[in-house]
XYZ file of C-alpha atoms in Angstrom:
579
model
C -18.212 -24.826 4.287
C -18.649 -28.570 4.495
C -21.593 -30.911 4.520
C -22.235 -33.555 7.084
C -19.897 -35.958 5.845
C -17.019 -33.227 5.811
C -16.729 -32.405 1.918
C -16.437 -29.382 1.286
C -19.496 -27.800 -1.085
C -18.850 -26.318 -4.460
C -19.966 -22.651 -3.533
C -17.474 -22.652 -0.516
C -14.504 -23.787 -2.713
C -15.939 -21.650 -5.771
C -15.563 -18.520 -3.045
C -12.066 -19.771 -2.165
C -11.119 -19.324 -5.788
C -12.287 -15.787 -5.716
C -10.696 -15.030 -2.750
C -7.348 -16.050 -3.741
C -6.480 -12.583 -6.005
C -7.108 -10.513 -2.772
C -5.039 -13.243 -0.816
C -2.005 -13.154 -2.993
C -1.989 -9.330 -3.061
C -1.951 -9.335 0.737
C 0.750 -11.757 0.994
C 2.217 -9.909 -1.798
C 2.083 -6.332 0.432
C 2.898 -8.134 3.995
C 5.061 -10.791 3.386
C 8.637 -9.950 2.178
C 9.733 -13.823 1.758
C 6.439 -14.268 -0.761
C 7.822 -11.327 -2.198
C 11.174 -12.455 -2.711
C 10.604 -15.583 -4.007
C 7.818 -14.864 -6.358
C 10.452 -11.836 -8.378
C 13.230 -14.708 -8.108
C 11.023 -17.190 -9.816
C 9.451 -14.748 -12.611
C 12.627 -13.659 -13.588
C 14.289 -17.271 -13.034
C 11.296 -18.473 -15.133
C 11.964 -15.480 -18.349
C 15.204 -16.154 -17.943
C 14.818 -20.141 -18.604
C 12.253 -19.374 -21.532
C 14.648 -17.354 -23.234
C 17.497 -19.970 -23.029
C 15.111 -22.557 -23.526
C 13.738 -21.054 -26.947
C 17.209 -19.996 -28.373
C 18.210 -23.439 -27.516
C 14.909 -25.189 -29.427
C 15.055 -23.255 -32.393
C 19.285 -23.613 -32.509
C 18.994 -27.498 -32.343
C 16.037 -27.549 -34.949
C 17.921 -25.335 -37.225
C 21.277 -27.921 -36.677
C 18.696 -30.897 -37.344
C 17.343 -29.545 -40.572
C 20.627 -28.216 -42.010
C 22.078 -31.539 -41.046
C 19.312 -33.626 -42.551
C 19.426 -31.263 -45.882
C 23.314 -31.488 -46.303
C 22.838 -35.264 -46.375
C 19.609 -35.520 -48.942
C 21.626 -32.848 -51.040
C 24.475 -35.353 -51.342
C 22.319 -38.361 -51.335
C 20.505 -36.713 -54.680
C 23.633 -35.866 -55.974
C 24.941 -39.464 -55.854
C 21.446 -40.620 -56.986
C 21.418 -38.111 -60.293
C 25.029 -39.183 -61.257
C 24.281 -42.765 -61.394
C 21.339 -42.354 -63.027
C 23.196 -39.974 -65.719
C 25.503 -43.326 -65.926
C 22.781 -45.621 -66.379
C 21.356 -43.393 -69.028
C 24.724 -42.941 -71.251
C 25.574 -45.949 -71.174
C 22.556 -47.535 -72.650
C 21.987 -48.071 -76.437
C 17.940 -48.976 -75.716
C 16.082 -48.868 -79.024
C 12.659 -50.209 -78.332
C 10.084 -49.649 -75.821
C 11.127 -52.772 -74.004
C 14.072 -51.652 -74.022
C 13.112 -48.131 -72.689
C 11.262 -50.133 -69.986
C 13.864 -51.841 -69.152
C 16.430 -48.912 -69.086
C 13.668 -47.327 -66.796
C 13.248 -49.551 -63.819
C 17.439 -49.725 -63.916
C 17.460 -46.423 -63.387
C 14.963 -46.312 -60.481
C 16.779 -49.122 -58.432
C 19.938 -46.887 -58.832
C 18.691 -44.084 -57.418
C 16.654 -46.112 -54.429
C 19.751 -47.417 -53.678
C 21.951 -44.218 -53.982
C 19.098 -41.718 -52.089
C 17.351 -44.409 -49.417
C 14.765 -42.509 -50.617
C 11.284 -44.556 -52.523
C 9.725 -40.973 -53.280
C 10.938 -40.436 -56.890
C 9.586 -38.326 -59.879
C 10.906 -37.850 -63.367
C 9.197 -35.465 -65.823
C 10.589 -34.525 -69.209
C 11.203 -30.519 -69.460
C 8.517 -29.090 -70.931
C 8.848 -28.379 -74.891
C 10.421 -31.762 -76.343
C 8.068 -33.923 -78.399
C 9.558 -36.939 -78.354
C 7.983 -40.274 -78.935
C 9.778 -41.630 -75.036
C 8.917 -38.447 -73.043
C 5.632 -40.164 -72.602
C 7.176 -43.488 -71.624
C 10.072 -42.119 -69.303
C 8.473 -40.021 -66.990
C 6.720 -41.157 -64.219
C 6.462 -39.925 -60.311
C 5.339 -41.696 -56.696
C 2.151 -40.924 -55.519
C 3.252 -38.755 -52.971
C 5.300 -36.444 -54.881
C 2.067 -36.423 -57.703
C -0.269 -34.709 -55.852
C -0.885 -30.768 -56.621
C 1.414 -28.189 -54.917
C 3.933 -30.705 -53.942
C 6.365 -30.226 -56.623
C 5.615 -26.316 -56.773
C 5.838 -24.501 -60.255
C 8.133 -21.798 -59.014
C 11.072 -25.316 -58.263
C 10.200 -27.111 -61.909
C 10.911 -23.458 -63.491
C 14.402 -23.317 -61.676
C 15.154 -26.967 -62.854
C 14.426 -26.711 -66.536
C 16.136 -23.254 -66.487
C 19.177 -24.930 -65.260
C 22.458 -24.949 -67.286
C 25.157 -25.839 -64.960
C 23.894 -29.005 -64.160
C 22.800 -27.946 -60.401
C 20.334 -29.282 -57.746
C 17.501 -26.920 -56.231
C 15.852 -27.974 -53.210
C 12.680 -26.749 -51.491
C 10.814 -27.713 -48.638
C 7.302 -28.932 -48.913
C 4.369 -30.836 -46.680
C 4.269 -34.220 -47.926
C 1.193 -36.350 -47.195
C 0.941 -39.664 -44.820
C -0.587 -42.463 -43.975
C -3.386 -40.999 -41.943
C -4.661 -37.993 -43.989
C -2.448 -35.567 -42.692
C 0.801 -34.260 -43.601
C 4.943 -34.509 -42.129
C 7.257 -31.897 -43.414
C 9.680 -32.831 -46.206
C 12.051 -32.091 -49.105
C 12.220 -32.213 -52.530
C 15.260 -32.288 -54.255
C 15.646 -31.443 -57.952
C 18.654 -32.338 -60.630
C 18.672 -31.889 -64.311
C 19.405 -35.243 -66.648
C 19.883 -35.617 -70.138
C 18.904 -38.773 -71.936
C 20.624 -40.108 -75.016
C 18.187 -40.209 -78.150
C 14.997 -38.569 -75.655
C 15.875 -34.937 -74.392
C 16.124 -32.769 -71.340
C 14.544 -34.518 -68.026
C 13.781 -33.402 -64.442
C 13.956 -35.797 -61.547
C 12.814 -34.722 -57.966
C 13.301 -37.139 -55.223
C 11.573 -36.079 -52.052
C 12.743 -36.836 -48.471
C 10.368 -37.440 -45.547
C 11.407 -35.460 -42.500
C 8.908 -36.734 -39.891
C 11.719 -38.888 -37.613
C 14.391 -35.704 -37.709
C 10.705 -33.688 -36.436
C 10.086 -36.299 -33.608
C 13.305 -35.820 -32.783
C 12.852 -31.956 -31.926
C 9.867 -32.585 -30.730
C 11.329 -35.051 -28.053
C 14.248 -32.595 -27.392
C 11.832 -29.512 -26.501
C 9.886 -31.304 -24.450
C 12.647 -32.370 -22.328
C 13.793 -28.804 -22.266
C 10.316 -27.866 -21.257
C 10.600 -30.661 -17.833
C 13.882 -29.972 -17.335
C 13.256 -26.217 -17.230
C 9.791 -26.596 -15.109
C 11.526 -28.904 -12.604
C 14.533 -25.895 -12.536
C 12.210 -23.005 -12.061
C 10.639 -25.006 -9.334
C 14.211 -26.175 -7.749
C 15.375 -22.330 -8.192
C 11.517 -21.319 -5.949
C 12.469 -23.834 -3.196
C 16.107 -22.668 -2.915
C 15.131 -19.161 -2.971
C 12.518 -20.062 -0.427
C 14.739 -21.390 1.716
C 17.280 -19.033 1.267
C 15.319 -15.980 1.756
C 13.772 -18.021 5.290
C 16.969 -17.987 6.781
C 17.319 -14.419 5.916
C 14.276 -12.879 6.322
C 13.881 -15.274 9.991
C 16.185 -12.718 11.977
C 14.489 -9.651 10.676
C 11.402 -11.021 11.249
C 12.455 -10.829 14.708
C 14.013 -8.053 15.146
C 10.774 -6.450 13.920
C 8.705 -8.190 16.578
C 11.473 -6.793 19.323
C 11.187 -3.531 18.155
C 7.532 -3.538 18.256
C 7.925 -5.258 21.927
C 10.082 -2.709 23.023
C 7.652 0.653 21.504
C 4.968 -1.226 23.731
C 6.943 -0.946 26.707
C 8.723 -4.275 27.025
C 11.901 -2.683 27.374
C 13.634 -6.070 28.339
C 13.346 -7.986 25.022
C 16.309 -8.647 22.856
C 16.994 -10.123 19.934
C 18.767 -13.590 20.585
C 22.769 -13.642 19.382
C 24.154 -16.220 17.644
C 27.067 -16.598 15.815
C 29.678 -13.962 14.194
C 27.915 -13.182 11.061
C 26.291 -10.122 9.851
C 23.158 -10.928 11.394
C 24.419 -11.789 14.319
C 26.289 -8.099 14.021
C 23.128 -6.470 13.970
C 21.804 -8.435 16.666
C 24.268 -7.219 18.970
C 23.868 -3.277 17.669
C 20.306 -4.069 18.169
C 20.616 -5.099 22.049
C 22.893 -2.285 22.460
C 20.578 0.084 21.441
C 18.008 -1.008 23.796
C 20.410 -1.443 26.014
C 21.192 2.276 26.154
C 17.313 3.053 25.414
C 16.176 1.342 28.479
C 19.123 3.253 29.880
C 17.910 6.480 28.983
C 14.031 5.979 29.085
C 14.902 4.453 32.861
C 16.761 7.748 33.721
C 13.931 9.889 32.542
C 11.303 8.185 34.073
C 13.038 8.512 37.455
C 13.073 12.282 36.320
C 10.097 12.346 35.320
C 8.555 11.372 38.658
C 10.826 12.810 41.414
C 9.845 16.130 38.658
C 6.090 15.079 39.357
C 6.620 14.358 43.033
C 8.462 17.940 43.201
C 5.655 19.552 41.654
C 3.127 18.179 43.619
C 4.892 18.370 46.745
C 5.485 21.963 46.371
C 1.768 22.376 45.130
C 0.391 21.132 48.411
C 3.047 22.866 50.642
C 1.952 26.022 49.012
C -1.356 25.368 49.502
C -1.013 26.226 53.552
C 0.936 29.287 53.067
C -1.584 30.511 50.141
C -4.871 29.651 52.220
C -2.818 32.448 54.506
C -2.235 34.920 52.037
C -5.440 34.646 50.404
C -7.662 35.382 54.109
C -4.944 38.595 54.803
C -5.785 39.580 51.439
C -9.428 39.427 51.786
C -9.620 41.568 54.808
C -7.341 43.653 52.936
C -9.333 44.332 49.715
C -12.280 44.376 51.862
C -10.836 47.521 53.505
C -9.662 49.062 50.534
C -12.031 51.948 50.472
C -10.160 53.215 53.670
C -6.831 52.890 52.273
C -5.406 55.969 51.158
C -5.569 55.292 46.500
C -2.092 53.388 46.323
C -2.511 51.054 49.067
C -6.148 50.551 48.399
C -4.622 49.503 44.393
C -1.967 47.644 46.317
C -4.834 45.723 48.169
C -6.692 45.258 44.581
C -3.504 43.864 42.794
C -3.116 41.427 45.628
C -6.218 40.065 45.149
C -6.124 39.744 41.692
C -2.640 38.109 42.046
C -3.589 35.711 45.172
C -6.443 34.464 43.228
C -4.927 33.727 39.815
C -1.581 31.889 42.397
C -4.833 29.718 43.148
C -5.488 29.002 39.990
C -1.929 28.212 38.632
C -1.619 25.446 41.780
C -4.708 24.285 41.313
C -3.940 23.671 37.188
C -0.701 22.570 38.194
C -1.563 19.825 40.702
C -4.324 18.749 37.610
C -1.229 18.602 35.443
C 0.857 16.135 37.550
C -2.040 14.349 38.009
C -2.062 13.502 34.028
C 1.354 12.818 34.334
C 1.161 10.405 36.947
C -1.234 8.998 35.387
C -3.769 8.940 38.713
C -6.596 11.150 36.600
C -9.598 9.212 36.353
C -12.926 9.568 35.329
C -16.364 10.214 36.961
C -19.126 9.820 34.404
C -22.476 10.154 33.881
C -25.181 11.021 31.270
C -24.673 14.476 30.084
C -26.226 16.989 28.088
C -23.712 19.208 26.537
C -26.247 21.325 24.943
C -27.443 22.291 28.681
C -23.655 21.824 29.678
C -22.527 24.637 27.104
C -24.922 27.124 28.441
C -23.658 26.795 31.495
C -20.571 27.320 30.342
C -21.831 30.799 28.410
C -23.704 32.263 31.396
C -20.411 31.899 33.689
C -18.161 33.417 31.316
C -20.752 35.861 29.562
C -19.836 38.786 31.661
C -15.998 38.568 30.282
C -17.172 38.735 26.754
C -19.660 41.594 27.686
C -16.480 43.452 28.640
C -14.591 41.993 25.643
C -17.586 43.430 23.489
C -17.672 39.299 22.113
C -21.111 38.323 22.091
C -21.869 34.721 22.562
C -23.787 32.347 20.397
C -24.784 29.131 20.884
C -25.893 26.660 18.264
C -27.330 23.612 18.618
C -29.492 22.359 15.895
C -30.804 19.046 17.860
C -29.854 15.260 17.642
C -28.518 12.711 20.160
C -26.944 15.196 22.670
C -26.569 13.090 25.599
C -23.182 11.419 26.432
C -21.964 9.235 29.087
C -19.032 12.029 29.905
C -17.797 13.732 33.250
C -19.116 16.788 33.456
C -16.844 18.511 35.611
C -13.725 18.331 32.680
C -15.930 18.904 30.145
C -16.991 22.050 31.201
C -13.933 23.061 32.432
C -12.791 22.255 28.733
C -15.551 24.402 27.683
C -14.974 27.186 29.584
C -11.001 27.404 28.842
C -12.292 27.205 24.946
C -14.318 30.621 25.528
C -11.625 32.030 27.906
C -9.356 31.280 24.922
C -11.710 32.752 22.650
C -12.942 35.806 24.410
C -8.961 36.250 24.912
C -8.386 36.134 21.215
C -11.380 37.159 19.732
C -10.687 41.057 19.198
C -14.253 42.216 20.427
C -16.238 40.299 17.237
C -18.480 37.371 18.196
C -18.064 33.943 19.170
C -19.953 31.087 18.135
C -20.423 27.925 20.111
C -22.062 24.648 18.198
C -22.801 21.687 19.423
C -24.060 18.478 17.361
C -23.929 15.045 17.761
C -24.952 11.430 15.621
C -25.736 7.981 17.113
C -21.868 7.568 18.104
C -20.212 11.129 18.985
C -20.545 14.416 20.127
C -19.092 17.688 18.771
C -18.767 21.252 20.232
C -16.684 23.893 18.792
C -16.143 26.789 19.423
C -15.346 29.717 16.711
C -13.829 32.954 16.988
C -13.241 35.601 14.402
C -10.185 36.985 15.842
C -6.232 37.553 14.815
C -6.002 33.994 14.272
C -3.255 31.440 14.156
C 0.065 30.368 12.018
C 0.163 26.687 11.174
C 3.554 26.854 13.602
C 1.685 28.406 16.131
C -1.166 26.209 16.078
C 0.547 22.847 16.228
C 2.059 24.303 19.860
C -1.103 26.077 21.132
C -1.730 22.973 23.039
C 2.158 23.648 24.644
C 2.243 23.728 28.524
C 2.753 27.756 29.342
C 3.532 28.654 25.509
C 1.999 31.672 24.154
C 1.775 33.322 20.258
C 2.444 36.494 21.756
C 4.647 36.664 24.604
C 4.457 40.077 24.989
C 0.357 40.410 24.921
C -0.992 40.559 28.364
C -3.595 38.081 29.797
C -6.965 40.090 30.206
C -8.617 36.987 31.970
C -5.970 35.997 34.262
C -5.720 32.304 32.408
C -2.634 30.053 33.658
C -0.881 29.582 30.300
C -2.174 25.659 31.280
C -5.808 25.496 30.153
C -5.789 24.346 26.650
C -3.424 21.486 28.086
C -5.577 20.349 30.336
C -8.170 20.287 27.920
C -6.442 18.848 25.913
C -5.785 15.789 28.343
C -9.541 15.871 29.805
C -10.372 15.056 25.997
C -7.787 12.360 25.665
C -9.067 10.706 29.150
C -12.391 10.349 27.207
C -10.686 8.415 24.273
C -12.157 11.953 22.418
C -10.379 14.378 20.539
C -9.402 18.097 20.418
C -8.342 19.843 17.738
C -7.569 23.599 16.218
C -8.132 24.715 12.892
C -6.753 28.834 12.817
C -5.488 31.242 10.117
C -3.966 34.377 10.314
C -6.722 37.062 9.886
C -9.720 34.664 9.713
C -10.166 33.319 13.502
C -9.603 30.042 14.704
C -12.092 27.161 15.851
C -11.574 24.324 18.053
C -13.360 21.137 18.165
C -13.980 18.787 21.023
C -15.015 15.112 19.631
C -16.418 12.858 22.581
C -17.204 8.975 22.221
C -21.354 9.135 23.434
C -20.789 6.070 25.403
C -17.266 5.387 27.213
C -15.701 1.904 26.763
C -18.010 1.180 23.122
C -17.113 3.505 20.706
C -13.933 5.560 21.183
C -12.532 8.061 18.698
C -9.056 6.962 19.395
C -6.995 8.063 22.041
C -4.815 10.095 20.309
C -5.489 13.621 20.255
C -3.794 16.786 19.204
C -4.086 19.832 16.986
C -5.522 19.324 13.497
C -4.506 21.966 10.592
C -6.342 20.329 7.652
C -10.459 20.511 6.647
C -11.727 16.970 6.953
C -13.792 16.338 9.669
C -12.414 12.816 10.624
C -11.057 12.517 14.362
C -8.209 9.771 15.078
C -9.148 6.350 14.493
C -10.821 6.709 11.442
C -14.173 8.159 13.054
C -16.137 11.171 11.217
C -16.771 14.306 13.706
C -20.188 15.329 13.593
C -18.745 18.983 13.267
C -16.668 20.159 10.573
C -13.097 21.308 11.674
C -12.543 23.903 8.950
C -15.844 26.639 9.792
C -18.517 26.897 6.304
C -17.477 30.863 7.299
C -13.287 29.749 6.649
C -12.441 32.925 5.291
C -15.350 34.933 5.208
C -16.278 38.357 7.454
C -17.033 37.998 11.242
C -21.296 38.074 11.292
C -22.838 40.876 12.602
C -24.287 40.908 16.190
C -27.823 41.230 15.469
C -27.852 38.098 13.068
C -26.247 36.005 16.120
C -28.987 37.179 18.655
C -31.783 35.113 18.620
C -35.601 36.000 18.004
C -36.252 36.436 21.468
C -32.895 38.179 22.474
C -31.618 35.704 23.919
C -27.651 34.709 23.070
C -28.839 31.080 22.477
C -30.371 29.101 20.102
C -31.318 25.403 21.273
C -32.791 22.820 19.061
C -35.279 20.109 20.107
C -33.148 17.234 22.097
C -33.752 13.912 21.396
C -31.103 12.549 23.585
């Protein structure tokens, strides 16, 4: 967001910076060169810290030793000419003592480059020049700088050693540099046991490190940095070439079966490149070939549908006058006459379902719709097929407690769906009842249909929907059905962008679900369809079914007849229809 002069306004940019977590982890799940380069620079960057720091404390450690091996020897040189100065005097007055004093100090200035000088006579001598020989800088006189715990080591000493200790010593500003202090016994002639501490300002050797980590600190921010924009490139020329060979690949699964990936060079890449065009190569091959399979098998099909046709319209009049006769017939040509019939008419059916079939396949099935109530749709369904489940002994049920029924749908495939769903179930239901609901919400419509019959495998059920394929070969049609119902259903309800699935056990029934879009073209619930095993009621595309897939009655007993009849006997129960 920007204002009239085009700068951007603090909310916008304050939204940017809240947007950039959910950003980064996008990048971070799509993009493999962001991926790449942000491990190579994490661990580039620990691996740099760690160097870096083992390198900072190494050199500080090599600076201080250095620096203390040098005040060590400087005090040493400085305690030994004082020692000098000291024996050789024969000082017997105060003057004198004075005198003997300030010698001593310029000796040890000059032997330890060092102004910061204390000398304190060891504690338990009484003599009268104890007062007049000791004396200490200002820096070294404050408290805590000359600690008790180094004084106790110095007047303890007997082998004429140094002790050393490191201590803050105060500056010019109020604050404090790190330092040393250096202690050495003496002995004076004629005044006792003395202690002198000379103390050594480390501030320059501490600038030093100071300088030397920060250029480690560049010098390792302007590597990491190098190391990202190397990797970045790196991984770019890499990742470039896979990048499109993805995009091919997705070409060629849309049907773009001339792409290829372009070949260049004799490297590994370039090696896959050429496998990949090969592979399509002999993919467009083969998908080719079936495709010119595919439709001289449609065009065979077809072909020999309608040639059949002129034979079977034939047939099918000799057969009426036949059956019509049969009462004359003596009892096994009058049966003969009855089994033609039967036969003739379910022929009719199979070329009928099979011309329907190589419609879908070549892809000339189209769609005729209008507004459609499937509540009234369903019961039309019911009535046709109610005298097969009166001879099944499957009464019907229908359920529909009320909502936005009306869909823009075409009615003739959606009742023949219908009607090979209660075929199905009447077929499978065992004699207990069936149950058809229908329900709907401001985008879909449901209808299912339940039976509480043998029921399915999972195997079986993810092939019901098989052209000709049946759970039990040897189990005889009782309806006459094709074998190629629930396959045309099947493709009526992907023709609607809808969905139809099966949810079956063994021993508790099965129930399938048709999910339609209300209006065609708006809201679609994907055009994938197919046999569902599992209990959510969510149809492809991410859509919720206003029916449940898995029945509330799963694994419970079949109800009885009398609680599916309704109150006034009839075998339906309609709510009120607000469509």
């Amino acid at each position: 967001m920007t204002d009239g002069r085009g700068i951007r306004r603090p909310s916008a940019v304050l939204r940017d910076w809240r947007s950039w977590p959910r950003r980064t982890v996008r990048a971070w799940r799509r993009s493999l060169q962001f991926r790449t380069v942000v491990i190579t620079v994490a661990l580039s960057a620990v691996a740099v810290l760690v160097t870096g720091s083992y390198m900072s404390i190494s050199i500080g450690n090599d600076l201080f030793q250095s620096r203390l091996q040098q005040v060590l020897v400087e005090s040493k040189n400085a305690a030994s000419a004082a020692q000098t100065i000291f024996d050789s005097s024969d000082a017997g007055g105060e003057a004198s003592t004075i005198s003997l004093l300030s010698s001593a100090k310029s000796a040890i200035i000059a032997s330890s480059s060092s102004r910061l000088i204390a000398l304190y006579a060891t504690p338990g001598q009484s003599t009268g020049e104890t007062t007049v020989l000791s004396f200490a800088s200002p820096e070294l006189a404050g408290n805590g700088v000359i600690t008790q715990q180094l004084q106790d080591a110095v007047a303890g000493d007997t082998d004429d050693q140094q002790y050393w200790q490191s201590v803050p010593l105060p500056d010019q500003t109020g604050g404090t540099d790190p330092g040393i202090v250096v202690g050495s016994p003496l002995t004076i002639p004629g005044a006792g046991q003395f202690e002198l501490y000379i103390g050594y300002n480390l501030a320059e050797a501490e600038q030093t490190l100071v300088f030397v980590q920060q250029t480690l600190l560049l010098s390792s921010l302007a590597l990491i940095i190098l190391i990202g924009l190397i990797a970045g490139l790196i991984v770019r020329l890499v990742v470039k070439p896979i990048r499109t060979a993805a995009e091919t690949s997705e070409k060629l699964a849309a049907g773009q079966l001339e792409v290829r990936i372009p070949e260049r060079g004799q490297d590994v890449i370039s090696t896959l490149a050429r496998s990949f065009n090969g592979m399509a190569d002999s993919m467009q091959a083969q998908i080719t070939q079936l495709a010119e399979l595919s439709q001289v098998q449609q065009r065979f099909v077809s072909d020999v549908s309608h040639e059949l046709r002129t034979p079977l319209t034939t047939i099918r009049l000799a057969g009426d006058v036949l059956y019509d006769q049969r009462e004359s017939f003596p009892p096994a040509t009058g049966r003969t006459a009855e089994l033609l019939h039967t036969q003739t008419e379910r022929f009719e059916l199979l070329l009928g379902d099979l011309l329907e079939i190589s419609r879908f396949d070549a892809g000339s099935a189209s769609l005729d719709t209008e507004p459609t109530n499937l509540v009234r749709l369903a019961e039309d369904a019911i009535e046709q097929m109610e005298s097969l489940a009166e001879q099944a002994g499957s009464p019907l049920r229908l359920v529909a407690p009320g909502g936005y029924f009306e869909a823009e749908v075409d009615a003739r495939r959606i009742r023949r769906i219908v009607r090979n769903l209660l075929g199905n179930a009447i077929e499978h239901g065992e004699g207990k009842p069936i149950v058809v609901s229908v329900d709907s919400d401001e985008r879909f419509v449901a209808l299912s249909v339940r039976d509480y019959g043998s029921g399915m495998t999972e195997e079986e059920a993810e092939r019901v929907f098989d052209r000709f394929w049946r759970a039990d070969p040897s189990r005889k049609r009782t309806i006459g059905g094709t074998g190629l119902g629930l396959a045309i259903s099947l493709e009526d309800a992907t023709l609607h962008k809808g969905a139809l699935e099966v949810w079956s056990r063994p021993g508790a029934g099965s129930c399938f679900r048709l999910t339609l879009p209300r209006v065609q073209g708006r809201v679609g619930a994907g055009a994938g369809s197919g046999s569902g095993l599992g209990a959510g009621a969510v149809v492809a595309g991410g859509q919720s079914s206003p029916l449940p897939l898995v029945p509330g009655d799963a694994f419970g007993e079949a109800p009885a007849v009398a609680e599916l009849r309704a109150p006034t006997g009839s075998t339906s129960m309609v709510g009120d229809d607000r469509g």
